[in-house]
Amino acid sequence: MHSDAIKTGPDHAAARAMLRATGLTAEDIKKPLIAVVHSWSDVSPCNLNLRELAREVRAGISAAGGTAFEFNTIAVTDGIAMGSPGMKASLASREVIADSIELAVRGHCLDGVVVLCGCDKTIPAAAMALARMDLPGLMLYGGSILPGCHKDRAVTIQDVFEAVGAHAAGNIDDAELEAIEGAACPGAGACGGQFTANTMALATTFLGLSPVGMNDIPAPDPAKLGAARACGERVMELVRQGISARSFVTPDSVRNAAVAATATAGSTNAVLHLLAIAREAGFHFALDEFHEISRRTPVIADLKPGGRYMAPDMYLAGGSALVGQRLMQAGLIADAPTVSGNTLFEEFAKASEREGQKVIYDAASPVKQRGGYGIVYGNIAPDGCVVKLAGHEALKFEGRARVFDGEEACFAAVQRREISAGDVVVIRGEGPVGGPGMREMLAVTAALVGQGLGGDIALITDGRFSGATYGFMVGHICPEAALGGPIGKLRDGDRIVIDVEARTISTDADLASRPLEWKPTQRETSGALAKYAALVSPASEGAVTAFPPRRESGVGNRES
């Protein structure tokens, strides 16, 4: 056992003495020592139930012959930080969470790990840590929040952000905005649409790191407690069999996860996170694979933000197993092992479809023929960028640039109603280095939707988007403005053409002869964000902290 390094032999009497002080017996110390890591916090609903789930995981570990130790890690809640300087901490927190899981587990030479996660960055961070450590382990998502209800209509946090735009447009008054605000989040759980948390919870199921079906269970459902106990029991089997995380995280399983994300029109953040997870598992996954996967994968789930239903509806309809069964039958995914001990196909064969459900479609008669992402290149993004296709049918947009340095300047213009149909809104200086931290633009995109412009404009940025964003949106533009990328040379009025079929994003402006227009308004000179800015790699490489970071132009994956 790994833990023999701290508990076996006369030399480690001091360590055993400290373990005894926590209430353990000599027999407890001889057992496999298992970490239970969670991001419990009461700052938001996303992680609110994780401490309760941790108790059940511990009970399962104990019943199966192990000794559990509980650790906390941090969480940055995007729904609260969105549209503020606090959002700069969001993506950086993914690295800190992964690092802290690694340090806690390795620092105590533990034998296995169960990670409980909730909000957006805690899920990929958990998968990154498991892949990096390559110990026996698994992860469990705390579950989706249930929808709120306003005027007999199901509402989510997405509706609140859009209501802000409707309020600015004068379409609703203060009382209506407050009513929507008060109804949207009725209790524990992460945001309820196929936003980043639910997208990544589905992705980790298809990666094989979460038992099929357990992530689907909504946070308030009593069945979640039983799932947590079962995860505690299961990790002990993985420890005894010596099956570690990299047995599951392979190029095939990352490809499966990407198929599941695009088939459910999930968050573009899945591109960023799956690239990072692959890197932690020790292999390269090409950015261009997401385009090919999306091109051949239909959307088979009618989920928000572009569709009608929410994650709890998908759970009731048949859940991830039914999604997997549809993809399996269509030949779109490969069989692979999972932490349950069965393969994906064995698990998906057991799917049960609720009679009359309208959430999950057959691949032969999908919601949309083409998946939710496009990867394009051009003189604005030589190293590539990600187009979000969820919520609209358009594959081409042409318009004139409206250029803003930073999210705040753009949001203020939106609130003043200065954006018009046909504009290509450009937000730059929000990349991993320039932000620093690569903020999401949900406050802007939702406000535009709330003003009725969602289908009439495009938005491009070296930042990224929330999973709740929909419309013609292009993010992750590389190189970013802070690294001299061409997006930093755009000017108001430049003609921009985005063509997903041709895989291009370009302008006829002579960018090569222009100086860089973007200038940083401030720089982080100390603290976590300064460290992140110094170490982070480009979004096209997953925005991981690397040694040294790869920042040269031309590191994109597309062959010339």
Coordinates of C-alpha atoms in Angstrom, one line a residue:
M1 CA 0.0 0.0 0.0
H2 CA 1.1 3.6 -0.7
S3 CA 0.3 4.4 2.9
D4 CA 2.9 2.0 4.2
A5 CA 5.3 4.9 3.6
I6 CA 3.8 6.7 6.6
K7 CA 2.5 3.9 8.8
T8 CA 4.7 0.8 8.7
G9 CA 7.7 0.0 10.8
P10 CA 9.4 1.5 13.9
D11 CA 10.5 4.6 11.9
H12 CA 6.9 5.8 11.6
A13 CA 5.8 5.6 15.2
A14 CA 5.4 9.3 15.3
A15 CA 3.0 9.3 12.3
R16 CA 1.0 6.5 13.9
A17 CA 0.8 8.5 17.1
M18 CA -0.7 11.4 15.4
L19 CA -3.2 9.2 13.6
R20 CA -4.2 7.6 16.9
A21 CA -4.8 11.1 18.3
T22 CA -7.7 11.5 15.8
G23 CA -9.4 8.5 17.3
L24 CA -8.1 5.7 15.1
T25 CA -7.0 2.3 16.4
A26 CA -4.0 0.3 15.4
E27 CA -6.4 -1.9 13.3
D28 CA -7.8 1.2 11.5
I29 CA -4.3 2.4 10.6
K30 CA -3.4 -1.0 9.1
K31 CA -6.3 -0.7 6.6
P32 CA -6.1 1.1 3.2
L33 CA -6.2 4.8 3.8
I34 CA -8.6 6.6 1.5
A35 CA -9.0 10.4 0.9
V36 CA -12.5 11.8 0.6
V37 CA -12.0 15.2 -0.9
H38 CA -14.8 17.7 -1.5
S39 CA -15.4 21.4 -2.2
W40 CA -18.2 22.0 0.3
S41 CA -19.0 25.6 0.8
D42 CA -22.1 27.5 1.9
V43 CA -21.4 30.5 -0.4
S44 CA -23.7 29.0 -3.1
P45 CA -26.1 26.1 -3.8
C46 CA -23.6 24.3 -6.1
N47 CA -21.6 22.6 -3.3
L48 CA -24.0 22.9 -0.5
N49 CA -24.7 19.1 -0.1
L50 CA -21.2 17.8 -0.4
R51 CA -20.4 17.5 3.3
E52 CA -23.5 15.4 3.7
L53 CA -22.5 13.2 0.8
A54 CA -19.0 12.9 2.3
R55 CA -20.4 11.3 5.4
E56 CA -22.0 8.6 3.2
V57 CA -18.8 8.0 1.2
R58 CA -16.9 7.6 4.5
A59 CA -19.5 5.1 5.7
G60 CA -19.1 3.1 2.5
I61 CA -15.3 3.1 2.8
S62 CA -15.6 1.9 6.4
A63 CA -18.1 -0.8 5.5
A64 CA -15.8 -2.1 2.8
G65 CA -12.7 -2.3 5.0
G66 CA -11.0 1.0 4.6
T67 CA -10.2 4.1 6.7
A68 CA -11.3 7.4 5.4
F69 CA -9.8 10.9 5.8
E70 CA -11.8 14.0 4.8
F71 CA -10.2 17.0 3.1
N72 CA -11.7 20.3 1.8
T73 CA -10.6 22.1 -1.3
I74 CA -11.9 25.5 -2.6
A75 CA -14.6 26.5 -5.0
V76 CA -15.2 29.7 -7.0
T77 CA -18.8 30.0 -8.0
D78 CA -19.2 31.3 -11.5
G79 CA -22.8 32.4 -11.1
I80 CA -21.8 34.7 -8.3
A81 CA -18.5 35.9 -9.7
M82 CA -20.0 36.4 -13.2
G83 CA -19.6 40.0 -14.6
S84 CA -17.3 41.0 -11.8
P85 CA -13.5 41.1 -11.2
G86 CA -14.0 37.9 -9.1
M87 CA -14.6 36.0 -12.3
K88 CA -10.9 36.2 -13.0
A89 CA -10.4 33.7 -10.2
S90 CA -12.7 31.0 -11.8
L91 CA -10.5 29.2 -14.3
A92 CA -7.4 29.7 -12.1
S93 CA -9.2 27.9 -9.4
R94 CA -9.3 24.8 -11.5
E95 CA -5.6 24.6 -11.3
V96 CA -5.5 25.3 -7.5
I97 CA -8.2 22.7 -6.9
A98 CA -6.3 20.0 -8.8
D99 CA -3.1 21.0 -7.1
S100 CA -4.6 20.9 -3.7
I101 CA -6.1 17.4 -4.2
E102 CA -2.8 16.1 -5.4
L103 CA -0.9 17.7 -2.5
A104 CA -3.3 16.4 0.2
V105 CA -3.4 12.9 -1.2
R106 CA 0.3 12.6 -2.0
G107 CA 1.4 14.5 1.1
H108 CA -0.2 11.7 3.3
C109 CA 0.7 8.8 1.0
L110 CA -2.9 7.7 0.7
D111 CA -4.1 4.6 -1.1
G112 CA -7.1 5.9 -3.0
V113 CA -9.4 8.8 -3.4
V114 CA -13.0 9.8 -3.9
V115 CA -13.6 13.4 -5.0
L116 CA -17.0 15.0 -4.5
C117 CA -17.5 18.0 -6.8
G118 CA -20.2 20.5 -7.6
C119 CA -19.7 23.8 -9.4
D120 CA -18.1 24.3 -12.8
K121 CA -14.3 24.1 -12.1
T122 CA -14.4 21.5 -9.4
I123 CA -15.5 18.8 -11.8
P124 CA -12.7 19.0 -14.4
A125 CA -10.2 19.7 -11.5
A126 CA -11.2 16.5 -9.9
A127 CA -10.6 14.6 -13.2
M128 CA -7.3 16.4 -13.7
A129 CA -6.1 15.4 -10.2
L130 CA -7.1 11.8 -10.6
A131 CA -5.4 11.5 -14.0
R132 CA -2.3 13.3 -12.7
M133 CA -1.9 11.1 -9.5
D134 CA -3.0 7.9 -11.3
L135 CA -4.2 6.3 -8.1
P136 CA -7.3 4.1 -7.6
G137 CA -10.1 6.7 -7.4
L138 CA -13.4 8.0 -8.7
M139 CA -15.5 11.1 -8.6
L140 CA -19.1 11.9 -7.8
Y141 CA -21.0 15.0 -8.9
G142 CA -23.2 16.5 -6.1
G143 CA -26.0 16.9 -8.6
S144 CA -28.1 19.4 -10.4
I145 CA -30.3 21.9 -8.7
L146 CA -34.1 21.5 -9.4
P147 CA -35.7 24.2 -11.5
G148 CA -37.5 27.1 -9.9
C149 CA -40.9 28.2 -10.9
H150 CA -42.1 31.7 -12.0
K151 CA -45.6 32.3 -13.4
D152 CA -46.0 28.5 -14.0
R153 CA -42.8 28.4 -16.0
A154 CA -39.6 26.5 -15.0
V155 CA -36.7 29.0 -14.6
T156 CA -33.0 28.7 -14.0
I157 CA -30.1 31.1 -13.3
Q158 CA -30.0 31.6 -17.1
D159 CA -33.3 33.3 -16.9
V160 CA -32.0 35.7 -14.3
F161 CA -29.1 36.8 -16.4
E162 CA -31.4 37.3 -19.4
A163 CA -33.9 39.2 -17.2
V164 CA -31.1 41.7 -16.5
G165 CA -31.0 42.5 -20.2
A166 CA -34.8 42.6 -20.4
H167 CA -34.8 45.1 -17.5
A168 CA -32.2 47.3 -19.2
A169 CA -34.3 47.3 -22.3
G170 CA -37.4 48.4 -20.3
N171 CA -39.2 45.1 -21.0
I172 CA -39.6 44.2 -17.4
D173 CA -39.7 46.4 -14.2
D174 CA -37.8 46.1 -10.9
A175 CA -40.5 44.0 -9.3
E176 CA -40.5 41.4 -12.1
L177 CA -36.7 41.2 -12.0
E178 CA -36.8 40.6 -8.3
A179 CA -39.5 37.9 -8.7
I180 CA -37.4 36.0 -11.2
E181 CA -34.3 36.4 -9.0
G182 CA -36.2 35.0 -6.0
A183 CA -37.6 32.0 -7.9
A184 CA -34.6 30.8 -9.9
C185 CA -32.6 28.8 -7.4
P186 CA -34.8 26.8 -5.0
G187 CA -32.1 24.8 -3.1
A188 CA -28.9 22.8 -3.3
G189 CA -27.3 21.8 -6.6
A190 CA -25.4 23.2 -9.5
C191 CA -27.0 25.1 -12.3
G192 CA -29.8 23.1 -13.9
G193 CA -29.3 23.4 -17.7
Q194 CA -26.8 21.6 -19.8
F195 CA -24.4 24.3 -18.7
T196 CA -20.7 23.6 -17.7
A197 CA -21.4 21.7 -14.5
N198 CA -23.9 19.2 -16.0
T199 CA -21.9 19.0 -19.3
M200 CA -18.7 18.0 -17.3
A201 CA -20.7 15.7 -15.1
L202 CA -21.8 13.8 -18.2
A203 CA -18.3 14.0 -19.7
T204 CA -16.7 12.4 -16.6
T205 CA -19.3 9.6 -16.8
F206 CA -18.2 8.9 -20.4
L207 CA -14.6 9.2 -19.3
G208 CA -15.2 6.2 -17.0
L209 CA -14.3 8.1 -13.8
S210 CA -17.9 8.3 -12.5
P211 CA -20.3 5.3 -12.2
V212 CA -22.9 5.5 -14.9
G213 CA -26.1 7.1 -13.7
M214 CA -24.8 8.4 -10.3
N215 CA -24.0 11.9 -11.5
D216 CA -27.5 12.2 -13.0
I217 CA -29.2 12.1 -9.7
P218 CA -30.3 15.7 -8.7
A219 CA -28.8 17.1 -5.5
P220 CA -32.1 17.1 -3.4
D221 CA -33.0 13.5 -4.4
P222 CA -32.6 11.1 -1.4
A223 CA -31.1 8.6 -3.8
K224 CA -27.9 10.7 -3.9
L225 CA -27.0 9.5 -0.5
G226 CA -27.1 5.9 -1.5
A227 CA -25.0 6.7 -4.6
A228 CA -22.4 8.4 -2.3
R229 CA -22.2 5.3 -0.1
A230 CA -21.8 3.1 -3.1
C231 CA -18.9 5.2 -4.3
G232 CA -17.2 4.7 -1.0
E233 CA -17.6 0.9 -1.3
R234 CA -16.5 0.9 -4.9
V235 CA -13.2 2.8 -4.3
M236 CA -12.2 0.0 -2.0
E237 CA -12.6 -2.5 -4.9
L238 CA -10.4 -0.4 -7.1
V239 CA -7.8 -0.2 -4.4
R240 CA -7.8 -4.0 -3.9
Q241 CA -7.6 -4.6 -7.6
G242 CA -4.9 -1.9 -8.2
I243 CA -7.0 -0.2 -10.9
S244 CA -5.9 3.4 -11.3
A245 CA -7.4 6.4 -13.0
R246 CA -5.3 6.3 -16.2
S247 CA -6.9 2.9 -16.9
F248 CA -10.0 4.9 -17.7
V249 CA -8.7 8.2 -19.1
T250 CA -7.5 7.3 -22.6
P251 CA -7.8 8.9 -26.0
D252 CA -10.9 6.8 -26.7
S253 CA -12.6 7.8 -23.4
V254 CA -11.8 11.5 -24.0
R255 CA -13.3 11.2 -27.5
N256 CA -16.4 9.5 -25.9
A257 CA -16.7 12.4 -23.5
A258 CA -16.4 14.9 -26.3
V259 CA -19.1 13.1 -28.3
A260 CA -21.4 13.1 -25.2
A261 CA -20.8 16.9 -24.7
T262 CA -21.5 17.8 -28.3
A263 CA -24.5 15.4 -28.6
T264 CA -26.2 17.3 -25.7
A265 CA -25.2 20.7 -27.0
G266 CA -23.2 21.2 -23.9
S267 CA -20.8 23.9 -22.8
T268 CA -17.8 25.0 -24.9
N269 CA -15.9 24.8 -21.7
A270 CA -15.8 21.1 -22.3
V271 CA -13.2 21.7 -25.0
L272 CA -10.9 23.5 -22.6
H273 CA -11.4 21.0 -19.8
L274 CA -11.0 17.8 -21.9
L275 CA -7.8 19.1 -23.4
A276 CA -6.5 19.7 -19.9
I277 CA -7.6 16.3 -18.6
A278 CA -5.9 14.6 -21.5
R279 CA -2.7 16.5 -20.8
E280 CA -2.8 15.4 -17.1
A281 CA -3.2 11.8 -18.3
G282 CA 0.0 12.1 -20.3
F283 CA -1.2 12.3 -23.9
H284 CA -2.1 15.0 -26.5
F285 CA -5.7 15.4 -27.7
A286 CA -5.9 17.6 -30.8
L287 CA -8.2 20.7 -30.7
D288 CA -9.3 19.8 -34.2
E289 CA -10.8 16.5 -33.0
F290 CA -13.7 18.5 -31.5
H291 CA -14.6 19.9 -34.9
E292 CA -14.7 16.5 -36.5
I293 CA -16.6 15.0 -33.6
S294 CA -19.2 17.8 -33.7
R295 CA -19.5 17.6 -37.5
R296 CA -20.5 13.9 -37.4
T297 CA -22.4 13.9 -34.1
P298 CA -26.1 15.0 -34.0
V299 CA -27.6 16.8 -31.1
I300 CA -29.9 14.2 -29.4
A301 CA -30.9 16.0 -26.2
D302 CA -33.3 19.0 -26.1
L303 CA -31.6 20.8 -23.2
K304 CA -31.2 24.4 -22.1
P305 CA -29.7 26.8 -22.9
G306 CA -30.7 26.3 -26.6
G307 CA -33.5 23.7 -25.9
R308 CA -36.4 23.3 -23.6
Y309 CA -35.4 20.9 -20.7
M310 CA -33.1 20.7 -17.8
A311 CA -30.7 18.1 -16.3
P312 CA -33.3 16.7 -13.9
D313 CA -35.7 16.2 -16.8
M314 CA -32.9 14.2 -18.6
Y315 CA -32.5 12.1 -15.5
L316 CA -36.2 11.2 -15.4
A317 CA -36.2 10.5 -19.1
G318 CA -33.4 7.9 -18.8
G319 CA -30.3 9.8 -18.0
S320 CA -26.7 9.4 -19.2
A321 CA -27.3 5.7 -19.8
L322 CA -30.0 6.4 -22.4
V323 CA -27.9 9.1 -24.0
G324 CA -25.0 6.6 -24.1
Q325 CA -27.3 3.8 -25.5
R326 CA -28.4 6.1 -28.4
L327 CA -24.8 7.0 -29.2
M328 CA -23.7 3.4 -28.9
Q329 CA -26.5 2.3 -31.3
A330 CA -25.4 4.9 -33.8
G331 CA -21.8 3.8 -33.7
L332 CA -20.6 7.2 -32.4
I333 CA -18.7 6.0 -29.3
A334 CA -16.3 3.2 -28.4
D335 CA -16.6 0.7 -25.6
A336 CA -14.3 1.4 -22.7
P337 CA -13.9 0.4 -19.0
T338 CA -15.5 2.3 -16.2
V339 CA -14.9 2.6 -12.4
S340 CA -18.1 0.5 -11.9
G341 CA -16.3 -2.6 -13.1
N342 CA -18.5 -2.9 -16.2
T343 CA -17.7 -1.4 -19.6
L344 CA -19.7 1.6 -20.9
F345 CA -21.6 -0.6 -23.3
E346 CA -22.5 -3.0 -20.6
E347 CA -23.9 -0.1 -18.5
F348 CA -25.6 1.5 -21.4
A349 CA -27.3 -1.7 -22.4
K350 CA -29.2 -1.5 -19.1
A351 CA -30.7 1.9 -19.9
S352 CA -34.4 2.4 -19.1
E353 CA -36.4 4.9 -21.1
R354 CA -39.3 6.6 -19.5
E355 CA -42.4 6.2 -21.6
G356 CA -43.4 9.4 -23.4
Q357 CA -40.2 11.2 -22.6
K358 CA -39.4 14.1 -25.0
V359 CA -35.8 15.0 -23.8
I360 CA -33.6 12.4 -25.5
Y361 CA -34.0 11.7 -29.2
D362 CA -32.8 8.9 -31.5
A363 CA -29.7 9.7 -33.5
A364 CA -31.6 9.0 -36.7
S365 CA -34.2 11.8 -35.9
P366 CA -32.2 14.2 -33.8
V367 CA -32.8 17.7 -32.4
K368 CA -30.1 19.0 -34.8
Q369 CA -28.1 17.1 -37.4
R370 CA -24.8 18.8 -36.4
G371 CA -23.3 18.9 -32.9
G372 CA -22.7 22.0 -30.8
Y373 CA -19.1 23.1 -31.6
G374 CA -17.0 24.3 -34.5
I375 CA -13.2 24.9 -34.5
V376 CA -12.2 27.6 -36.9
Y377 CA -9.0 29.4 -37.9
G378 CA -8.0 32.5 -39.8
N379 CA -6.2 35.8 -39.7
I380 CA -8.1 36.7 -36.5
A381 CA -7.3 33.4 -34.8
P382 CA -4.3 31.7 -36.4
D383 CA -4.1 29.1 -33.6
G384 CA -7.8 28.4 -33.6
C385 CA -11.0 29.2 -31.6
V386 CA -14.3 27.6 -30.7
V387 CA -17.7 28.5 -32.1
K388 CA -20.7 27.7 -30.1
L389 CA -23.5 26.4 -32.3
A390 CA -26.2 25.6 -29.6
G391 CA -29.4 27.5 -29.8
H392 CA -29.2 28.5 -33.5
E393 CA -28.9 27.0 -37.0
A394 CA -26.6 29.5 -38.6
L395 CA -23.2 28.4 -39.7
K396 CA -22.1 31.7 -41.1
F397 CA -22.1 35.3 -39.9
E398 CA -20.8 38.5 -41.5
G399 CA -20.8 41.9 -39.9
R400 CA -18.9 45.0 -38.7
A401 CA -16.8 45.0 -35.6
R402 CA -17.7 46.7 -32.4
V403 CA -14.5 46.5 -30.4
F404 CA -14.2 46.6 -26.6
D405 CA -11.2 46.3 -24.3
G406 CA -12.6 44.1 -21.5
E407 CA -16.0 42.8 -20.5
E408 CA -17.0 45.8 -18.4
A409 CA -16.8 48.3 -21.3
C410 CA -18.9 46.0 -23.5
F411 CA -21.5 45.4 -20.8
A412 CA -21.9 49.1 -20.2
A413 CA -22.4 49.6 -24.0
V414 CA -25.0 46.8 -24.0
Q415 CA -26.9 48.3 -21.1
R416 CA -26.9 51.7 -22.9
R417 CA -28.4 49.8 -25.9
E418 CA -25.5 50.7 -28.2
I419 CA -25.3 47.3 -29.9
S420 CA -27.3 46.8 -33.1
A421 CA -28.4 43.9 -35.2
G422 CA -25.6 42.9 -37.6
D423 CA -22.7 43.8 -35.2
V424 CA -19.8 41.5 -34.5
V425 CA -19.1 42.4 -30.9
V426 CA -15.4 41.9 -30.1
I427 CA -14.2 41.6 -26.4
R428 CA -10.5 41.3 -26.1
G429 CA -8.0 41.3 -23.3
E430 CA -9.9 38.5 -21.5
G431 CA -7.7 35.6 -22.3
P432 CA -5.9 33.4 -19.8
V433 CA -2.9 35.8 -19.6
G434 CA -4.7 39.1 -20.4
G435 CA -7.5 38.7 -17.9
P436 CA -5.8 37.1 -16.3
G437 CA -8.1 34.2 -15.8
M438 CA -10.2 34.0 -19.0
R439 CA -13.5 35.2 -17.7
E440 CA -16.8 34.0 -19.1
M441 CA -19.0 36.6 -21.0
L442 CA -22.4 35.4 -19.7
A443 CA -23.4 38.8 -18.3
V444 CA -22.9 40.3 -21.8
T445 CA -24.4 37.5 -23.9
A446 CA -27.4 37.0 -21.6
A447 CA -28.1 40.8 -21.6
L448 CA -28.0 40.8 -25.4
V449 CA -30.5 37.9 -25.5
G450 CA -32.7 39.7 -23.0
Q451 CA -32.7 42.7 -25.4
G452 CA -33.9 40.5 -28.3
L453 CA -30.5 40.6 -30.1
G454 CA -29.5 37.0 -29.5
G455 CA -30.0 35.9 -33.1
D456 CA -28.9 39.0 -34.8
I457 CA -25.3 39.6 -33.6
A458 CA -22.1 37.6 -33.2
L459 CA -19.7 37.9 -30.4
I460 CA -16.0 37.0 -30.5
T461 CA -13.5 37.0 -27.6
D462 CA -10.2 35.7 -26.4
G463 CA -12.2 34.9 -23.2
R464 CA -14.7 32.1 -22.9
F465 CA -18.4 31.5 -22.5
S466 CA -20.7 30.1 -19.8
G467 CA -22.5 26.9 -20.6
A468 CA -25.6 29.0 -20.2
T469 CA -24.6 31.1 -23.3
Y470 CA -26.3 30.5 -26.6
G471 CA -26.3 32.3 -30.0
F472 CA -23.5 32.8 -32.5
M473 CA -20.6 33.0 -30.1
V474 CA -16.9 32.5 -30.7
G475 CA -14.5 32.1 -27.8
H476 CA -11.0 31.0 -26.9
I477 CA -9.4 33.0 -29.8
C478 CA -5.7 32.2 -30.0
P479 CA -3.3 33.8 -29.7
E480 CA -5.0 36.1 -27.3
A481 CA -4.5 39.9 -27.3
A482 CA -2.1 39.9 -24.4
L483 CA 0.2 37.7 -26.4
G484 CA 0.1 39.9 -29.5
G485 CA -2.8 38.0 -31.1
P486 CA -4.5 39.7 -34.2
I487 CA -7.7 40.2 -32.2
G488 CA -5.7 43.0 -30.5
K489 CA -5.4 44.8 -33.8
L490 CA -9.1 44.9 -34.8
R491 CA -10.9 48.3 -35.0
D492 CA -14.5 49.4 -35.1
G493 CA -16.0 48.9 -38.5
D494 CA -13.7 46.1 -39.7
R495 CA -15.6 43.6 -41.7
I496 CA -15.5 40.1 -40.0
V497 CA -16.7 36.9 -41.6
I498 CA -17.2 33.7 -39.5
D499 CA -17.8 30.6 -41.6
V500 CA -18.1 27.3 -39.7
E501 CA -18.3 25.1 -42.8
A502 CA -15.2 26.7 -44.3
R503 CA -13.6 26.7 -40.8
T504 CA -12.6 30.3 -41.1
I505 CA -12.8 33.5 -39.1
S506 CA -11.2 36.4 -41.0
T507 CA -11.3 40.1 -41.8
D508 CA -10.3 41.9 -45.0
A509 CA -8.6 44.6 -42.9
D510 CA -4.8 44.7 -43.2
L511 CA -4.0 43.4 -39.7
A512 CA -0.4 42.6 -40.6
S513 CA 0.5 46.3 -41.1
R514 CA -1.3 47.5 -38.0
P515 CA 0.2 48.0 -34.5
L516 CA -1.4 46.2 -31.6
E517 CA -4.4 48.4 -30.6
W518 CA -5.0 46.6 -27.2
K519 CA -3.2 47.8 -24.2
P520 CA -3.5 46.3 -20.7
T521 CA -5.3 48.5 -18.3
Q522 CA -3.7 46.9 -15.3
R523 CA -1.3 44.0 -14.5
E524 CA -1.3 41.6 -11.6
T525 CA 2.1 41.8 -10.0
S526 CA 1.6 39.5 -7.0
G527 CA -0.6 36.7 -5.7
A528 CA -2.3 33.8 -7.3
L529 CA -3.5 35.5 -10.5
A530 CA 0.0 36.8 -11.2
K531 CA 1.4 33.3 -10.8
Y532 CA -1.3 32.0 -13.0
A533 CA -0.7 34.6 -15.8
A534 CA 3.0 33.7 -15.7
L535 CA 2.5 30.0 -16.1
V536 CA -0.7 29.4 -18.1
S537 CA -0.6 27.9 -21.5
P538 CA -3.0 29.0 -24.3
A539 CA -6.6 28.0 -24.4
S540 CA -5.9 25.9 -27.5
E541 CA -3.7 23.8 -25.1
G542 CA -6.3 23.6 -22.3
A543 CA -5.1 26.7 -20.4
V544 CA -3.2 24.5 -18.0
T545 CA -0.4 25.8 -15.9
A546 CA 2.7 24.5 -17.6
F547 CA 6.5 24.6 -17.2
P548 CA 7.3 26.5 -19.2
P549 CA 4.0 27.7 -20.8
R550 CA 3.7 27.1 -24.5
R551 CA 3.0 30.5 -26.0
E552 CA 4.6 30.7 -29.4
S553 CA 2.2 31.3 -32.3
G554 CA 1.6 28.3 -34.5
V555 CA 1.1 25.8 -31.7
G556 CA -2.5 25.2 -33.0
N557 CA -3.4 21.7 -34.2
R558 CA -4.6 22.3 -37.7
E559 CA -2.4 21.1 -40.5
S560 CA -1.4 23.6 -43.1

